[in-house]
Amino acid sequence: YSNSDIEVLEDFIENSISTLNYTDLDDLNINGIVDWYELGYQEWEEGRLVVFGATWYYTSQPSVWYDSQLSGPIPESIVNWEYISRLKLGTAMFDGMLTGSIDSLAKLSNLEFLSIVNNDFNQQDFPEEIYDLTNLTDLYVAKNNFTGSISSNIGNLVNLEDFWAGENHFSGELPIEVWEIPNLRSFGVEYNNLTGPLPDFDQFNLDSLFWLNLNDNNFS
């Protein structure tokens, strides 16, 4: 196991020491602390962390959710996760408690799946650099108090299939580049402050799109 990858897990634990869900996480050696290998859901390949989920869903009977209950800022050391392909922070089931900035996530160039939902990022503008993660197929950033606009740079995400940014404070018009993403399957921006006209959808090839949620905005 890479020490640099373990460092990130330990930093998450240190930042979240007062909120960690010990009941669910301290289940291997039951010593009253959460060790790095007990935090969340982890998959490793050749000594490097490739999948991390702060929340997870067990399909055993009975089916249950668990939440690591991470809090505080995302550690700057997260840039060590250079092989991470799937990352899930926060959850739509419980109140997320992550704060600070998500700018450092833009340096995780191998990300294909990024879900960071239901946290409080202090009404900061959504970082443009996230749109440089061109391997992304899934991007979920709902319920985070993000402000700013949805940039035309979303068109850089040529592999994007699923996008959810509902219940934020996004404003401005939806860029035309959204509808030019070739394999877009689902797109949700409900409960924001978006304005402007919607396009004539017939002019785009949206054969893959099966879920579209635009409600509770100010479209003209």
GROMACS .gro file of C-alpha atoms in nm:
model
  220
    1TYR     CA    1   0.000   0.000   0.000
    2SER     CA    2   0.135   0.339  -0.103
    3ASN     CA    3   0.228   0.553   0.196
    4SER     CA    4   0.130   0.866   0.006
    5ASP     CA    5  -0.220   0.727  -0.053
    6ILE     CA    6  -0.249   0.623   0.313
    7GLU     CA    7  -0.150   0.976   0.414
    8VAL     CA    8  -0.466   1.113   0.251
    9LEU     CA    9  -0.687   0.868   0.440
   10GLU     CA   10  -0.517   0.962   0.767
   11ASP     CA   11  -0.563   1.333   0.691
   12PHE     CA   12  -0.934   1.277   0.629
   13ILE     CA   13  -0.957   1.098   0.965
   14GLU     CA   14  -0.769   1.378   1.146
   15ASN     CA   15  -0.991   1.648   0.993
   16SER     CA   16  -1.306   1.454   1.083
   17ILE     CA   17  -1.209   1.324   1.426
   18SER     CA   18  -1.508   1.481   1.602
   19THR     CA   19  -1.770   1.356   1.356
   20LEU     CA   20  -1.653   1.014   1.234
   21ASN     CA   21  -1.910   0.735   1.239
   22TYR     CA   22  -1.723   0.501   1.474
   23THR     CA   23  -2.018   0.262   1.497
   24ASP     CA   24  -1.995   0.171   1.128
   25LEU     CA   25  -1.625   0.222   1.064
   26ASP     CA   26  -1.444   0.065   1.361
   27ASP     CA   27  -1.549  -0.285   1.261
   28LEU     CA   28  -1.222  -0.468   1.196
   29ASN     CA   29  -1.023  -0.453   1.518
   30ILE     CA   30  -1.284  -0.266   1.732
   31ASN     CA   31  -1.021  -0.066   1.920
   32GLY     CA   32  -1.214   0.260   1.958
   33ILE     CA   33  -1.035   0.440   1.675
   34VAL     CA   34  -1.077   0.447   1.299
   35ASP     CA   35  -0.766   0.320   1.123
   36TRP     CA   36  -0.689   0.421   0.765
   37TYR     CA   37  -0.792   0.080   0.630
   38GLU     CA   38  -1.134   0.111   0.800
   39LEU     CA   39  -1.229   0.445   0.645
   40GLY     CA   40  -1.500   0.423   0.382
   41TYR     CA   41  -1.498   0.186   0.087
   42GLN     CA   42  -1.157   0.126  -0.073
   43GLU     CA   43  -1.027  -0.059  -0.377
   44TRP     CA   44  -0.653  -0.091  -0.435
   45GLU     CA   45  -0.461  -0.204  -0.742
   46GLU     CA   46  -0.088  -0.274  -0.736
   47GLY     CA   47  -0.054  -0.083  -0.411
   48ARG     CA   48  -0.240   0.229  -0.523
   49LEU     CA   49  -0.587   0.347  -0.424
   50VAL     CA   50  -0.818   0.352  -0.727
   51VAL     CA   51  -1.166   0.374  -0.566
   52PHE     CA   52  -1.277   0.554  -0.249
   53GLY     CA   53  -1.628   0.606  -0.120
   54ALA     CA   54  -1.698   0.792   0.203
   55THR     CA   55  -2.047   0.648   0.184
   56TRP     CA   56  -2.151   0.306   0.066
   57TYR     CA   57  -2.456   0.092   0.010
   58TYR     CA   58  -2.469  -0.267   0.127
   59THR     CA   59  -2.706  -0.489  -0.070
   60SER     CA   60  -2.706  -0.762   0.190
   61GLN     CA   61  -3.023  -0.825   0.388
   62PRO     CA   62  -3.126  -0.589   0.526
   63SER     CA   63  -2.989  -0.332   0.280
   64VAL     CA   64  -2.830  -0.038   0.461
   65TRP     CA   65  -2.649   0.287   0.391
   66TYR     CA   66  -2.349   0.387   0.594
   67ASP     CA   67  -2.181   0.724   0.602
   68SER     CA   68  -1.826   0.788   0.723
   69GLN     CA   69  -1.939   1.138   0.828
   70LEU     CA   70  -1.633   1.319   0.699
   71SER     CA   71  -1.606   1.683   0.798
   72GLY     CA   72  -1.369   1.975   0.771
   73PRO     CA   73  -1.170   2.069   0.461
   74ILE     CA   74  -1.070   1.824   0.192
   75PRO     CA   75  -0.701   1.763   0.270
   76GLU     CA   76  -0.451   1.916   0.031
   77SER     CA   77  -0.272   1.581   0.028
   78ILE     CA   78  -0.557   1.440  -0.184
   79VAL     CA   79  -0.343   1.522  -0.488
   80ASN     CA   80  -0.146   1.209  -0.388
   81TRP     CA   81  -0.438   1.001  -0.518
   82GLU     CA   82  -0.300   1.016  -0.870
   83TYR     CA   83  -0.452   0.678  -0.965
   84ILE     CA   84  -0.799   0.734  -0.823
   85SER     CA   85  -1.069   0.673  -1.083
   86ARG     CA   86  -1.386   0.675  -0.869
   87LEU     CA   87  -1.435   0.915  -0.577
   88LYS     CA   88  -1.746   0.964  -0.367
   89LEU     CA   89  -1.751   1.229  -0.092
   90GLY     CA   90  -2.061   1.344   0.095
   91THR     CA   91  -2.398   1.184   0.039
   92ALA     CA   92  -2.754   1.264  -0.053
   93MET     CA   93  -2.886   1.058   0.240
   94PHE     CA   94  -2.734   1.243   0.536
   95ASP     CA   95  -2.608   1.596   0.600
   96GLY     CA   96  -2.259   1.629   0.458
   97MET     CA   97  -2.007   1.829   0.652
   98LEU     CA   98  -1.715   1.891   0.419
   99THR     CA   99  -1.609   2.253   0.389
  100GLY     CA  100  -1.338   2.463   0.229
  101SER     CA  101  -1.253   2.420  -0.137
  102ILE     CA  102  -1.271   2.143  -0.396
  103ASP     CA  103  -1.008   2.298  -0.625
  104SER     CA  104  -0.758   2.023  -0.545
  105LEU     CA  105  -0.991   1.762  -0.697
  106ALA     CA  106  -0.918   1.910  -1.039
  107LYS     CA  107  -0.568   1.762  -1.016
  108LEU     CA  108  -0.699   1.405  -1.004
  109SER     CA  109  -0.662   1.355  -1.378
  110ASN     CA  110  -0.764   0.987  -1.381
  111LEU     CA  111  -1.109   1.049  -1.233
  112GLU     CA  112  -1.395   0.889  -1.424
  113PHE     CA  113  -1.659   0.915  -1.150
  114LEU     CA  114  -1.681   1.211  -0.909
  115SER     CA  115  -1.965   1.248  -0.662
  116ILE     CA  116  -1.942   1.520  -0.402
  117VAL     CA  117  -2.294   1.585  -0.277
  118ASN     CA  118  -2.467   1.755   0.016
  119ASN     CA  119  -2.189   1.957   0.175
  120ASP     CA  120  -2.135   2.324   0.259
  121PHE     CA  121  -1.874   2.494   0.045
  122ASN     CA  122  -1.958   2.844   0.169
  123GLN     CA  123  -2.128   2.961  -0.151
  124GLN     CA  124  -1.802   2.954  -0.349
  125ASP     CA  125  -1.802   2.953  -0.727
  126PHE     CA  126  -1.773   2.609  -0.880
  127PRO     CA  127  -1.409   2.572  -0.994
  128GLU     CA  128  -1.358   2.589  -1.370
  129GLU     CA  129  -1.069   2.345  -1.344
  130ILE     CA  130  -1.307   2.053  -1.280
  131TYR     CA  131  -1.407   2.079  -1.647
  132ASP     CA  132  -1.051   1.977  -1.738
  133LEU     CA  133  -1.112   1.625  -1.605
  134THR     CA  134  -1.182   1.493  -1.952
  135ASN     CA  135  -1.209   1.128  -1.841
  136LEU     CA  136  -1.520   1.199  -1.635
  137THR     CA  137  -1.831   1.001  -1.724
  138ASP     CA  138  -2.023   1.089  -1.406
  139LEU     CA  139  -2.018   1.425  -1.225
  140TYR     CA  140  -2.249   1.479  -0.927
  141VAL     CA  141  -2.210   1.809  -0.739
  142ALA     CA  142  -2.562   1.871  -0.607
  143LYS     CA  143  -2.660   2.027  -0.272
  144ASN     CA  144  -2.330   2.204  -0.202
  145ASN     CA  145  -2.420   2.577  -0.202
  146PHE     CA  146  -2.205   2.636  -0.511
  147THR     CA  147  -2.247   2.971  -0.686
  148GLY     CA  148  -2.135   3.104  -1.023
  149SER     CA  149  -2.240   2.975  -1.361
  150ILE     CA  150  -2.221   2.645  -1.545
  151SER     CA  151  -1.937   2.727  -1.780
  152SER     CA  152  -1.921   2.658  -2.150
  153ASN     CA  153  -1.611   2.457  -2.059
  154ILE     CA  154  -1.846   2.176  -1.960
  155GLY     CA  155  -1.813   2.093  -2.328
  156ASN     CA  156  -1.459   1.971  -2.251
  157LEU     CA  157  -1.617   1.670  -2.077
  158VAL     CA  158  -1.659   1.477  -2.400
  159ASN     CA  159  -1.708   1.147  -2.214
  160LEU     CA  160  -1.971   1.281  -1.975
  161GLU     CA  161  -2.285   1.070  -1.942
  162ASP     CA  162  -2.445   1.179  -1.614
  163PHE     CA  163  -2.446   1.528  -1.459
  164TRP     CA  164  -2.631   1.643  -1.147
  165ALA     CA  165  -2.592   1.993  -1.003
  166GLY     CA  166  -2.932   2.044  -0.845
  167GLU     CA  167  -3.002   2.248  -0.532
  168ASN     CA  168  -2.710   2.491  -0.559
  169HIS     CA  169  -2.705   2.864  -0.638
  170PHE     CA  170  -2.594   2.852  -1.000
  171SER     CA  171  -2.704   3.150  -1.210
  172GLY     CA  172  -2.674   3.268  -1.569
  173GLU     CA  173  -2.772   3.077  -1.882
  174LEU     CA  174  -2.705   2.715  -1.961
  175PRO     CA  175  -2.431   2.704  -2.224
  176ILE     CA  176  -2.518   2.553  -2.560
  177GLU     CA  177  -2.220   2.318  -2.515
  178VAL     CA  178  -2.425   2.110  -2.270
  179TRP     CA  179  -2.644   1.980  -2.551
  180GLU     CA  180  -2.345   1.901  -2.771
  181ILE     CA  181  -2.199   1.643  -2.529
  182PRO     CA  182  -2.227   1.329  -2.743
  183ASN     CA  183  -2.330   1.062  -2.489
  184LEU     CA  184  -2.523   1.265  -2.233
  185ARG     CA  185  -2.777   1.037  -2.058
  186SER     CA  186  -2.894   1.242  -1.759
  187PHE     CA  187  -2.876   1.611  -1.675
  188GLY     CA  188  -3.019   1.776  -1.363
  189VAL     CA  189  -2.993   2.139  -1.254
  190GLU     CA  190  -3.315   2.173  -1.056
  191TYR     CA  191  -3.355   2.433  -0.780
  192ASN     CA  192  -3.096   2.684  -0.897
  193ASN     CA  193  -3.118   3.043  -1.025
  194LEU     CA  194  -3.057   2.973  -1.393
  195THR     CA  195  -3.206   3.209  -1.650
  196GLY     CA  196  -3.237   3.262  -2.024
  197PRO     CA  197  -3.402   3.066  -2.302
  198LEU     CA  198  -3.387   2.693  -2.355
  199PRO     CA  199  -3.276   2.582  -2.701
  200ASP     CA  200  -3.464   2.408  -2.975
  201PHE     CA  201  -3.367   2.058  -2.871
  202ASP     CA  202  -3.445   1.920  -3.216
  203GLN     CA  203  -3.124   2.073  -3.348
  204PHE     CA  204  -2.910   1.847  -3.127
  205ASN     CA  205  -2.844   1.475  -3.128
  206LEU     CA  206  -2.978   1.381  -2.786
  207ASP     CA  207  -3.064   1.019  -2.857
  208SER     CA  208  -2.894   0.902  -2.536
  209LEU     CA  209  -3.073   1.148  -2.307
  210PHE     CA  210  -3.340   0.984  -2.091
  211TRP     CA  211  -3.351   1.205  -1.779
  212LEU     CA  212  -3.369   1.585  -1.783
  213ASN     CA  213  -3.455   1.795  -1.477
  214LEU     CA  214  -3.472   2.174  -1.519
  215ASN     CA  215  -3.748   2.261  -1.273
  216ASP     CA  216  -3.744   2.550  -1.025
  217ASN     CA  217  -3.521   2.790  -1.216
  218ASN     CA  218  -3.598   3.115  -1.398
  219PHE     CA  219  -3.577   3.009  -1.760
  220SER     CA  220  -3.757   3.237  -2.003
   0.00000   0.00000   0.00000
